[in-house]
Short mmCIF file of C-alpha atoms in Angstrom, two decimals:
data_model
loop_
_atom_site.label_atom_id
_atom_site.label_comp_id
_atom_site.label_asym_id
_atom_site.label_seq_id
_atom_site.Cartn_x
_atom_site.Cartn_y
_atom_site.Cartn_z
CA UNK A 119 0.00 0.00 0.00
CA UNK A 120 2.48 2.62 0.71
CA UNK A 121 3.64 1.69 -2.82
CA UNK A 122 0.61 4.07 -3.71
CA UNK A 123 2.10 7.40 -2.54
CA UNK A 124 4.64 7.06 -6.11
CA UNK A 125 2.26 5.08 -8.11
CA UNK A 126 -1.82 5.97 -9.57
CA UNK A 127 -2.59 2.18 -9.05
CA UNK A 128 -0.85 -0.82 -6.88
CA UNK A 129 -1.74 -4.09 -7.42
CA UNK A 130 -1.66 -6.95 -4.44
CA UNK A 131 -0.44 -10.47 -6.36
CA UNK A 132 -0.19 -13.57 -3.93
CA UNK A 133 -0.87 -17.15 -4.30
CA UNK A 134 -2.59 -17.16 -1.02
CA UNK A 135 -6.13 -16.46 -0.76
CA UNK A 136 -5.66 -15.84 3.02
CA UNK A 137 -3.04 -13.32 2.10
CA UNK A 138 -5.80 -11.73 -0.44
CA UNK A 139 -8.54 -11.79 1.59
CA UNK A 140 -6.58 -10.33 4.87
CA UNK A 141 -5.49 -7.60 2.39
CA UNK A 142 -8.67 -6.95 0.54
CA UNK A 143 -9.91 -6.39 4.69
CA UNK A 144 -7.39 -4.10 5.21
CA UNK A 145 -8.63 -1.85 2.35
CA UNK A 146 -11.40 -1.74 2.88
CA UNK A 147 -11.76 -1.56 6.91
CA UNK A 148 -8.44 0.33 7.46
CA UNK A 149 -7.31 -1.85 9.86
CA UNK A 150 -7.60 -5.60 10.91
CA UNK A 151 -7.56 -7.40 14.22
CA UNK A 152 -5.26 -10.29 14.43
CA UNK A 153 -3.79 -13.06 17.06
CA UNK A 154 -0.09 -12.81 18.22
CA UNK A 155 1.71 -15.70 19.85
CA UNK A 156 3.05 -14.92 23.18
CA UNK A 157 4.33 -18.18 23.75
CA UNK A 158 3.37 -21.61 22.73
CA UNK A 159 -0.50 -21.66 23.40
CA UNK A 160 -0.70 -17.98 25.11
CA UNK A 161 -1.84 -15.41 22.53
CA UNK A 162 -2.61 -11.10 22.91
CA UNK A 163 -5.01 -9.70 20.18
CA UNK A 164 -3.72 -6.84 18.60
CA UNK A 165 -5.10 -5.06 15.59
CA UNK A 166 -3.34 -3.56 12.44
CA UNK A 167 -3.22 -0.47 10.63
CA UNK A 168 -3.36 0.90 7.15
CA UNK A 169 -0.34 4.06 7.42
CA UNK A 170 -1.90 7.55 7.47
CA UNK A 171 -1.42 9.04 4.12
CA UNK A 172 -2.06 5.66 1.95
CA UNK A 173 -4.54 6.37 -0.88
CA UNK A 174 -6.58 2.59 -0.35
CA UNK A 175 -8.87 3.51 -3.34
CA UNK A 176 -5.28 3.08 -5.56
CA UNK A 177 -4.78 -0.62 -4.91
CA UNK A 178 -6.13 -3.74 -5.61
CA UNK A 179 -5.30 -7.44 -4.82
CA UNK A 180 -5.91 -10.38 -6.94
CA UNK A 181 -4.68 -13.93 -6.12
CA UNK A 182 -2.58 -15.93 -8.34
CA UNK A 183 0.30 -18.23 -9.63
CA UNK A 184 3.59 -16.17 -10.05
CA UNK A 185 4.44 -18.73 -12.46
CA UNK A 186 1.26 -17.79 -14.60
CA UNK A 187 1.07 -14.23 -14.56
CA UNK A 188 1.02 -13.87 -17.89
CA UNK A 189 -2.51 -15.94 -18.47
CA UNK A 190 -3.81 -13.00 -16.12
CA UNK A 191 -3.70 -10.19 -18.78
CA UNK A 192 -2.72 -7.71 -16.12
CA UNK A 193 -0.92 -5.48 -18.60
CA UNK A 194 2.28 -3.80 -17.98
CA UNK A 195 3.46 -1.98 -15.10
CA UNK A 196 6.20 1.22 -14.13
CA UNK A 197 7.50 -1.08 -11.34
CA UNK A 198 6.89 -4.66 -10.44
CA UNK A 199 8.22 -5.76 -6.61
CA UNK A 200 8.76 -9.62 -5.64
CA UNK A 201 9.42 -9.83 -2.30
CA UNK A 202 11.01 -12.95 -0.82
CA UNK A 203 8.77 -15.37 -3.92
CA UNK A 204 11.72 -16.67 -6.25
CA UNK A 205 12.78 -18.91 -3.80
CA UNK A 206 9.23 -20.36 -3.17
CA UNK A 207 7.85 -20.79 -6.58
CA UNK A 208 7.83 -24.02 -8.13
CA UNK A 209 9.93 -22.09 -11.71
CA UNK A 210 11.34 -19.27 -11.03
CA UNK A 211 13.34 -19.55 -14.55
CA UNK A 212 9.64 -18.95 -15.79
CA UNK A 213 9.35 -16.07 -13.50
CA UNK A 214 12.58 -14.48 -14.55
CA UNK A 215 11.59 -15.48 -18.19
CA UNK A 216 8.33 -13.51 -17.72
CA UNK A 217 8.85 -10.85 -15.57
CA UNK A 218 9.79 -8.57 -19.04
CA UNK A 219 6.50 -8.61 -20.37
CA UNK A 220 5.23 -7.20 -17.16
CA UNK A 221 7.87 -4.30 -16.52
CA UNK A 222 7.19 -1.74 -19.38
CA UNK A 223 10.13 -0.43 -20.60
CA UNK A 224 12.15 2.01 -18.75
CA UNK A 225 10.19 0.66 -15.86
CA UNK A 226 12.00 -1.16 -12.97
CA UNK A 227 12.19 -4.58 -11.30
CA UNK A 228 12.69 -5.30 -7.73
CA UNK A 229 13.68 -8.30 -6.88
CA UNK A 230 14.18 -9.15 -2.99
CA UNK A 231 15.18 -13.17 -1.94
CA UNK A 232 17.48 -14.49 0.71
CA UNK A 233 17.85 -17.46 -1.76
CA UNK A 234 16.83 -20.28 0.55
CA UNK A 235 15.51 -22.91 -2.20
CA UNK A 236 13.93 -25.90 -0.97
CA UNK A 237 13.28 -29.13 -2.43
CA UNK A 238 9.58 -28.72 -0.47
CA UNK A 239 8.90 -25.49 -3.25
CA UNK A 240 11.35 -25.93 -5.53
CA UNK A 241 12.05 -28.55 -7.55
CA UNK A 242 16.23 -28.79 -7.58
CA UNK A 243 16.45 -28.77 -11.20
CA UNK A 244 14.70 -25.33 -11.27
CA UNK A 245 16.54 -23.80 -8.74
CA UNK A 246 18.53 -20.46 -10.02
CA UNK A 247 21.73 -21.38 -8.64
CA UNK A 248 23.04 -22.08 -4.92
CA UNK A 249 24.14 -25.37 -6.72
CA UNK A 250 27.79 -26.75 -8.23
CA UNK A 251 28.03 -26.77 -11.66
CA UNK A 252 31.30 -28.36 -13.68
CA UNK A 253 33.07 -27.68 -10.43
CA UNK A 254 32.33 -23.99 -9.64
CA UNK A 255 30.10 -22.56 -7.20
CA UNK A 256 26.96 -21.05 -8.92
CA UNK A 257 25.40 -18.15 -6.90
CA UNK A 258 21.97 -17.18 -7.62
CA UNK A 259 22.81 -13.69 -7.67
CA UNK A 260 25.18 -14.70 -10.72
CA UNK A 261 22.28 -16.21 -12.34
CA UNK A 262 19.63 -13.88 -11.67
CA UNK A 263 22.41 -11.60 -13.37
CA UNK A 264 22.66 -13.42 -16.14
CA UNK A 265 19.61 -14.07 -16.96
CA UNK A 266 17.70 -10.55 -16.78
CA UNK A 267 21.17 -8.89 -18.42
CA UNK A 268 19.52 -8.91 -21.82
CA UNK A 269 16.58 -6.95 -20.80
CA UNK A 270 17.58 -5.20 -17.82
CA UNK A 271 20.57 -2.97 -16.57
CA UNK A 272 21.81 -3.41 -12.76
CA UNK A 273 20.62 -0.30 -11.11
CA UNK A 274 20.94 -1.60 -7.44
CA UNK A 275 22.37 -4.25 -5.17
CA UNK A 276 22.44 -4.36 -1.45
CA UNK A 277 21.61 -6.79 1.31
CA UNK A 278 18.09 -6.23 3.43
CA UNK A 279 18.18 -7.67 6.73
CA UNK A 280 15.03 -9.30 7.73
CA UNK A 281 13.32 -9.88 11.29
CA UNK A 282 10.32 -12.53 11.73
CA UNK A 283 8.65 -12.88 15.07
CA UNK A 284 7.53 -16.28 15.75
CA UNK A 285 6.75 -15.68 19.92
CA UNK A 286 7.80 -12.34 22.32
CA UNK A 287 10.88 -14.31 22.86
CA UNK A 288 11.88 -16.08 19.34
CA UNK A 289 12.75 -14.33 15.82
CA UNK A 290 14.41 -15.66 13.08
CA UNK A 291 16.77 -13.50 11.39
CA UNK A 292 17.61 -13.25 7.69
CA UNK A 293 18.89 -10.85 5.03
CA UNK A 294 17.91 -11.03 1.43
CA UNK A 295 19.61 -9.95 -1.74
CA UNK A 296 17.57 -7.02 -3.21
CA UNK A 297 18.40 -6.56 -6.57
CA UNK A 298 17.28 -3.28 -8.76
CA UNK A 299 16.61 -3.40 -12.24
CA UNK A 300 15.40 -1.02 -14.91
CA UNK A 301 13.87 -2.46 -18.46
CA UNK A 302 15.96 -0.85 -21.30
CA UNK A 303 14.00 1.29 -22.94
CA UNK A 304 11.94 4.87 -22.27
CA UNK A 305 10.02 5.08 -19.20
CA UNK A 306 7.05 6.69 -17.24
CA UNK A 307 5.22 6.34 -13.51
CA UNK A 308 1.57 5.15 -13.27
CA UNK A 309 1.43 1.25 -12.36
CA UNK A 310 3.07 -0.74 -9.66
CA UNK A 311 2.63 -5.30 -9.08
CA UNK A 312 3.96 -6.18 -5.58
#
């Protein structure tokens, strides 16, 4: 949502319909009571809020297969944000592969993952490096890298640390690669995917 103060329309894209539904409440309510663990069967109810100064009327949120966003007809967008998915979609060489029709060009591509691939999401063969190949360590920041070159130019790379809160006492931290890059070509600033 906050995507919405650059951007005349957002759209919400996740394969969960609990993750749509929670965010189509949001929208519309504002805000959104929810159950935190305190520890192991002791919860507090808390409620969350929509940011003053979000413009709710700009976004939308549809669920769907990252793998098949193409069947969606959702057009092309200034800016398209995936947030910790590669890693977690069953081909994320189709992804990658796709992600250009999406990104009009001169628009940009964010793309955030602590590349942790798992056989439980991803299938080995499809995973976008992390693996040995010939001998040599392939990185899937090298691959990522080599596969969007052609399209894309580099504009940033940095690590994003990243805190989830499973109880008051327990968090697991991680820090993904977040990787910037803009579509050759002209550009302008009206739609934004996350």
């Amino acid at each position: 949502p906050r995507c919405t103060r650059d951007f005349k329309e957002v759209v919400g894209f996740d394969f969960s319909s609990a993750f749509v539904t929670a965010a189509k409440k949001m929208q519309k309510d504002g805000s959104s009571p929810y159950r935190a663990t305190v520890e192991a069967d002791l919860t507090i109810d808390r409620v969350a809020h929509v940011p003053g100064g979000i413009d709710r009327t700009r976004c939308r949120f549809i669920e769907g297969d990252a793998c098949n966003m193409l069947a969606l007809n959702l057009g092309t967008f200034d800016a398209v944000l995936a947030s910790n998915l590669m890693c977690r979609v069953p081909d994320p060489f189709k992804f990658l592969r796709d992600v250009h029709v999406l990104v009009k060009p001169g628009g940009v591509f964010v793309l955030i993952s602590p590349y942790s691939w798992l056989k439980e999401y991803t299938d080995k063969s499809k995973w976008v490096g992390g693996y040995k190949k010939e001998g040599r360590d392939i990185s899937s920041k090298e691959e990522v890298t080599r596969l969007l070159s052609a399209g894309f130019e580099l504009v940033t790379d940095k690590d994003m640390p990243f805190l989830i809160r499973e109880h008051q006492r327990k968090y697991q931290i991680g820090c993904s690669n977040c990787l910037v890059w803009r579509r050759k070509g002209a550009s302008s600033t009206d739609r934004v995917v996350a």
